[in-house]
Amino acid sequence: MKKRILSLSCTSLLLFSLLCGCSGVESLAQRFLVQEAPPEDYTAQEDGFRYVKSCLTSQEQYIYDQLLAGIRDHAESIDGIYPDVDMIRKAAQAISRDYPEMFWFSGSGEIETTYLGSTPTESSYRPVYAVTPQQEPELQAQIDQWAQDCFATIPEGASDYDKVLGVYRYIIDHADYQSVNNNSILNIMVGGAGLCGCYAQTTQYLLNRLGVPCTYISGRANGESHAWNLVWLEGNPCWVDTTWGDPVFEGGNANDGASYEYFCITTTDLLRTHTIDPEIPVPDCTSEDYNYYRRSGLYFDSYNKSALTAAIQRAVEAQEKQVFLRFSDDIYVAACDAMLNQGQLHSIFQETAAAQAGIIDWQGELWYSKNEPMNTLTLTIPYR
């Protein structure tokens, strides 16, 4: 933050002295020069679903709207802001989280405050822009085409759940997890690669365009900074981590397709591996109605070989490359032991209609992966 000192000329000092005495100079100057505080009863401008803004105080929302108007216009400097640096920073951060479509804004800026003696009088915010106004139309056209291609894979009249699933799969199929300089949607929707923040912003951008409320959330996972999404389905909040659904993130094969341990999960499940930053209040996600495993008949609270055989057969009929299984806390260890250590996995595959028809080779090596915190087992289907 830059600090600018405002001084009065000798003539002004003399005038104030004659009128009020020397002790009145600073108080009169403050009365005329200090920026008025934002109204505590401010009614914020509405512009679709902007979750982080809704978590701000009325005064912070006032500054938010000031900054937003300038950033939209590519203003070099947004002046006349109440000189509360914390509120300005908070409002700017909220805009960067709420507006993934403003890809020209880097999410950062410089705050410059003017002082009268030791009293701050007003602040200016100088946004840092990632692209110029001249570059925007071409980039926006590429973003629109990418979004259109994504939406074309989602059936007309799809439920909100299927919209989220379609966006989730499309991003994973068309993005690579790679290091980039910022969290803009440009990285994935134009460049084809990005880090977790890019995945989260792209998910948010596409779902909001589809009318599904979605916001950007940050925290930590595996001991590192991380970003993912909070999504509302039929009014019920749930967590979606598109990055962790991409096998490339864990060094896997991009051809394996998406995994679903972190798709529409509860807070209890999320906290097995993630920590949520406390700065933004979030609801407790408790609904299991949108969990992929439960919704797809792939969640098991007992070890039933026939049910597992049926799940594998359904995956084969759907021409899936993998079958995803999740077990309750009570039986996960025992189920994995029975299938992987006691050799029952071969017999489960053998009993499928696909094995009887010679579509899959159950006698050879069987490949699998485990996610112990989430109690999941992913099996690669051994097609001939």
Tab-separated table of N, CA and C in Angstrom, residues 205-286:
chain	number	residue	atom	x	y	z
A	205	TYR	N	-17.788	-20.589	-13.307
A	205	TYR	CA	-18.241	-19.803	-14.460
A	205	TYR	C	-19.292	-20.568	-15.265
A	206	LEU	N	-19.018	-21.836	-15.568
A	206	LEU	CA	-19.920	-22.623	-16.403
A	206	LEU	C	-21.229	-22.925	-15.678
A	207	LEU	N	-21.155	-23.294	-14.406
A	207	LEU	CA	-22.377	-23.619	-13.679
A	207	LEU	C	-23.254	-22.385	-13.479
A	208	ASN	N	-22.646	-21.253	-13.195
A	208	ASN	CA	-23.449	-20.040	-13.048
A	208	ASN	C	-24.128	-19.672	-14.360
A	209	ARG	N	-23.462	-19.912	-15.484
A	209	ARG	CA	-24.098	-19.662	-16.781
A	209	ARG	C	-25.265	-20.612	-17.019
A	210	LEU	N	-25.191	-21.794	-16.430
A	210	LEU	CA	-26.273	-22.775	-16.559
A	210	LEU	C	-27.363	-22.579	-15.517
A	211	GLY	N	-27.200	-21.572	-14.659
A	211	GLY	CA	-28.209	-21.291	-13.647
A	211	GLY	C	-28.077	-22.107	-12.386
A	212	VAL	N	-26.933	-22.743	-12.191
A	212	VAL	CA	-26.688	-23.525	-10.971
A	212	VAL	C	-25.816	-22.687	-10.040
A	213	PRO	N	-26.301	-22.309	-8.866
A	213	PRO	CA	-25.494	-21.480	-7.955
A	213	PRO	C	-24.205	-22.190	-7.553
A	214	CYS	N	-23.103	-21.493	-7.730
A	214	CYS	CA	-21.794	-22.085	-7.451
A	214	CYS	C	-20.839	-20.978	-7.066
A	215	THR	N	-20.010	-21.222	-6.072
A	215	THR	CA	-19.024	-20.235	-5.664
A	215	THR	C	-17.657	-20.877	-5.492
A	216	TYR	N	-16.667	-20.027	-5.392
A	216	TYR	CA	-15.254	-20.425	-5.287
A	216	TYR	C	-14.870	-20.463	-3.814
A	217	ILE	N	-14.258	-21.566	-3.388
A	217	ILE	CA	-13.866	-21.742	-1.991
A	217	ILE	C	-12.383	-22.111	-1.939
A	218	SER	N	-11.693	-21.592	-0.956
A	218	SER	CA	-10.271	-21.918	-0.798
A	218	SER	C	-10.024	-22.534	0.563
A	219	GLY	N	-8.895	-23.191	0.672
A	219	GLY	CA	-8.503	-23.821	1.920
A	219	GLY	C	-7.192	-24.552	1.731
A	220	ARG	N	-7.068	-25.694	2.381
A	220	ARG	CA	-5.851	-26.476	2.265
A	220	ARG	C	-6.206	-27.950	2.083
A	221	ALA	N	-5.343	-28.643	1.359
A	221	ALA	CA	-5.494	-30.081	1.165
A	221	ALA	C	-4.103	-30.656	0.927
A	222	ASN	N	-3.844	-31.789	1.533
A	222	ASN	CA	-2.497	-32.376	1.464
A	222	ASN	C	-1.426	-31.394	1.929
A	223	GLY	N	-1.807	-30.515	2.852
A	223	GLY	CA	-0.857	-29.565	3.410
A	223	GLY	C	-0.554	-28.368	2.539
A	224	GLU	N	-1.257	-28.231	1.409
A	224	GLU	CA	-0.994	-27.128	0.491
A	224	GLU	C	-2.262	-26.311	0.247
A	225	SER	N	-2.065	-25.063	-0.206
A	225	SER	CA	-3.218	-24.228	-0.561
A	225	SER	C	-3.995	-24.897	-1.685
A	226	HIS	N	-5.311	-24.776	-1.610
A	226	HIS	CA	-6.143	-25.464	-2.592
A	226	HIS	C	-7.433	-24.678	-2.801
A	227	ALA	N	-8.109	-24.937	-3.924
A	227	ALA	CA	-9.384	-24.283	-4.228
A	227	ALA	C	-10.344	-25.304	-4.825
A	228	TRP	N	-11.622	-25.131	-4.518
A	228	TRP	CA	-12.661	-26.008	-5.048
A	228	TRP	C	-13.969	-25.226	-5.030
A	229	ASN	N	-15.123	-25.908	-5.100
A	229	ASN	CA	-16.394	-25.194	-5.234
A	229	ASN	C	-17.440	-25.647	-4.233
A	230	LEU	N	-18.329	-24.707	-3.937
A	230	LEU	CA	-19.544	-24.964	-3.167
A	230	LEU	C	-20.704	-24.782	-4.137
A	231	VAL	N	-21.543	-25.807	-4.278
A	231	VAL	CA	-22.619	-25.818	-5.263
A	231	VAL	C	-23.938	-26.063	-4.539
A	232	TRP	N	-25.017	-25.431	-5.027
A	232	TRP	CA	-26.349	-25.640	-4.462
A	232	TRP	C	-27.214	-26.388	-5.467
A	233	LEU	N	-27.726	-27.554	-5.063
A	233	LEU	CA	-28.629	-28.345	-5.886
A	233	LEU	C	-29.983	-28.423	-5.192
A	234	GLU	N	-30.987	-27.845	-5.834
A	234	GLU	CA	-32.333	-27.788	-5.254
A	234	GLU	C	-32.296	-27.199	-3.849
A	235	GLY	N	-31.442	-26.191	-3.681
A	235	GLY	CA	-31.320	-25.500	-2.397
A	235	GLY	C	-30.403	-26.167	-1.402
A	236	ASN	N	-29.884	-27.341	-1.745
A	236	ASN	CA	-29.001	-28.074	-0.837
A	236	ASN	C	-27.538	-27.854	-1.222
A	237	PRO	N	-26.714	-27.368	-0.305
A	237	PRO	CA	-25.303	-27.155	-0.633
A	237	PRO	C	-24.516	-28.450	-0.597
A	238	CYS	N	-23.533	-28.545	-1.462
A	238	CYS	CA	-22.614	-29.689	-1.453
A	238	CYS	C	-21.286	-29.243	-2.046
A	239	TRP	N	-20.267	-30.045	-1.830
A	239	TRP	CA	-18.906	-29.697	-2.240
A	239	TRP	C	-18.517	-30.440	-3.518
A	240	VAL	N	-17.829	-29.722	-4.400
A	240	VAL	CA	-17.321	-30.305	-5.647
A	240	VAL	C	-15.870	-29.884	-5.814
A	241	ASP	N	-14.983	-30.848	-5.963
A	241	ASP	CA	-13.568	-30.559	-6.203
A	241	ASP	C	-13.181	-31.140	-7.560
A	242	THR	N	-13.298	-30.325	-8.588
A	242	THR	CA	-13.036	-30.790	-9.954
A	242	THR	C	-11.578	-31.178	-10.129
A	243	THR	N	-10.683	-30.452	-9.494
A	243	THR	CA	-9.249	-30.761	-9.618
A	243	THR	C	-8.955	-32.176	-9.144
A	244	TRP	N	-9.486	-32.533	-7.998
A	244	TRP	CA	-9.202	-33.855	-7.434
A	244	TRP	C	-9.972	-34.965	-8.154
A	245	GLY	N	-10.869	-34.573	-9.042
A	245	GLY	CA	-11.525	-35.566	-9.879
A	245	GLY	C	-10.754	-35.891	-11.130
A	246	ASP	N	-9.706	-35.108	-11.416
A	246	ASP	CA	-8.901	-35.305	-12.619
A	246	ASP	C	-7.764	-36.271	-12.296
A	247	PRO	N	-7.688	-37.421	-12.973
A	247	PRO	CA	-6.621	-38.377	-12.659
A	247	PRO	C	-5.227	-37.815	-12.901
A	248	VAL	N	-5.115	-36.818	-13.774
A	248	VAL	CA	-3.813	-36.211	-14.054
A	248	VAL	C	-3.269	-35.530	-12.808
A	249	PHE	N	-4.164	-35.025	-11.942
A	249	PHE	CA	-3.741	-34.349	-10.721
A	249	PHE	C	-2.895	-35.270	-9.847
A	250	GLU	N	-3.255	-36.532	-9.808
A	250	GLU	CA	-2.517	-37.508	-8.999
A	250	GLU	C	-1.470	-38.260	-9.816
A	251	GLY	N	-1.157	-37.746	-11.006
A	251	GLY	CA	-0.155	-38.398	-11.835
A	251	GLY	C	-0.687	-39.577	-12.613
A	252	GLY	N	-2.032	-39.675	-12.735
A	252	GLY	CA	-2.634	-40.793	-13.451
A	252	GLY	C	-2.734	-40.529	-14.941
A	253	ASN	N	-3.424	-41.430	-15.602
A	253	ASN	CA	-3.594	-41.368	-17.050
A	253	ASN	C	-4.839	-40.569	-17.387
A	254	ALA	N	-4.701	-39.573	-18.254
A	254	ALA	CA	-5.838	-38.747	-18.634
A	254	ALA	C	-6.941	-39.562	-19.297
A	255	ASN	N	-6.580	-40.691	-19.900
A	255	ASN	CA	-7.569	-41.526	-20.566
A	255	ASN	C	-8.472	-42.274	-19.594
A	256	ASP	N	-8.121	-42.274	-18.314
A	256	ASP	CA	-8.929	-42.982	-17.325
A	256	ASP	C	-10.263	-42.286	-17.062
A	257	GLY	N	-10.351	-40.993	-17.373
A	257	GLY	CA	-11.579	-40.259	-17.114
A	257	GLY	C	-11.685	-39.811	-15.674
A	258	ALA	N	-12.814	-39.175	-15.370
A	258	ALA	CA	-13.005	-38.571	-14.054
A	258	ALA	C	-13.173	-39.625	-12.961
A	259	SER	N	-12.810	-39.226	-11.734
A	259	SER	CA	-13.155	-40.009	-10.545
A	259	SER	C	-14.120	-39.158	-9.722
A	260	TYR	N	-14.786	-39.779	-8.741
A	260	TYR	CA	-15.952	-39.125	-8.144
A	260	TYR	C	-15.932	-39.056	-6.614
A	261	GLU	N	-14.783	-39.285	-6.015
A	261	GLU	CA	-14.717	-39.213	-4.550
A	261	GLU	C	-15.108	-37.840	-4.024
A	262	TYR	N	-14.872	-36.792	-4.809
A	262	TYR	CA	-15.073	-35.417	-4.331
A	262	TYR	C	-16.146	-34.702	-5.140
A	263	PHE	N	-17.125	-35.460	-5.605
A	263	PHE	CA	-18.216	-34.900	-6.408
A	263	PHE	C	-19.497	-34.869	-5.579
A	264	CYS	N	-19.971	-33.670	-5.282
A	264	CYS	CA	-21.227	-33.459	-4.546
A	264	CYS	C	-21.221	-34.199	-3.208
A	265	ILE	N	-20.236	-33.872	-2.387
A	265	ILE	CA	-20.085	-34.563	-1.108
A	265	ILE	C	-20.485	-33.668	0.064
A	266	THR	N	-20.612	-34.282	1.224
A	266	THR	CA	-20.969	-33.567	2.447
A	266	THR	C	-19.729	-32.922	3.070
A	267	THR	N	-19.964	-32.053	4.028
A	267	THR	CA	-18.851	-31.446	4.763
A	267	THR	C	-18.078	-32.506	5.538
A	268	THR	N	-18.782	-33.472	6.111
A	268	THR	CA	-18.110	-34.551	6.834
A	268	THR	C	-17.113	-35.270	5.932
A	269	ASP	N	-17.529	-35.558	4.704
A	269	ASP	CA	-16.619	-36.221	3.763
A	269	ASP	C	-15.485	-35.293	3.336
A	270	LEU	N	-15.806	-34.024	3.071
A	270	LEU	CA	-14.771	-33.089	2.627
A	270	LEU	C	-13.662	-32.966	3.661
A	271	LEU	N	-14.050	-32.888	4.929
A	271	LEU	CA	-13.069	-32.654	5.985
A	271	LEU	C	-12.185	-33.865	6.265
A	272	ARG	N	-12.442	-34.971	5.597
A	272	ARG	CA	-11.515	-36.103	5.699
A	272	ARG	C	-10.164	-35.739	5.092
A	273	THR	N	-10.164	-34.833	4.113
A	273	THR	CA	-8.933	-34.503	3.386
A	273	THR	C	-8.690	-33.008	3.209
A	274	HIS	N	-9.714	-32.178	3.400
A	274	HIS	CA	-9.614	-30.742	3.142
A	274	HIS	C	-9.813	-29.940	4.425
A	275	THR	N	-9.270	-28.724	4.431
A	275	THR	CA	-9.524	-27.749	5.491
A	275	THR	C	-10.028	-26.477	4.834
A	276	ILE	N	-11.129	-25.941	5.313
A	276	ILE	CA	-11.757	-24.765	4.702
A	276	ILE	C	-11.228	-23.494	5.352
A	277	ASP	N	-10.807	-22.518	4.540
A	277	ASP	CA	-10.394	-21.227	5.081
A	277	ASP	C	-11.558	-20.598	5.851
A	278	PRO	N	-11.284	-20.016	7.018
A	278	PRO	CA	-12.373	-19.511	7.860
A	278	PRO	C	-12.872	-18.117	7.479
A	279	GLU	N	-12.212	-17.427	6.558
A	279	GLU	CA	-12.573	-16.038	6.281
A	279	GLU	C	-13.990	-15.888	5.747
A	280	ILE	N	-14.453	-16.863	4.972
A	280	ILE	CA	-15.784	-16.788	4.389
A	280	ILE	C	-16.665	-17.846	5.042
A	281	PRO	N	-17.770	-17.447	5.658
A	281	PRO	CA	-18.652	-18.446	6.289
A	281	PRO	C	-19.294	-19.341	5.232
A	282	VAL	N	-19.385	-20.619	5.521
A	282	VAL	CA	-19.989	-21.567	4.588
A	282	VAL	C	-21.014	-22.424	5.325
A	283	PRO	N	-22.011	-22.919	4.616
A	283	PRO	CA	-23.009	-23.777	5.268
A	283	PRO	C	-22.453	-25.172	5.501
A	284	ASP	N	-23.073	-25.873	6.404
A	284	ASP	CA	-22.732	-27.272	6.638
A	284	ASP	C	-23.482	-28.109	5.604
A	285	CYS	N	-22.749	-28.799	4.742
A	285	CYS	CA	-23.366	-29.607	3.690
A	285	CYS	C	-23.653	-30.991	4.255
A	286	THR	N	-24.918	-31.344	4.361
A	286	THR	CA	-25.292	-32.591	5.019
A	286	THR	C	-26.038	-33.565	4.118
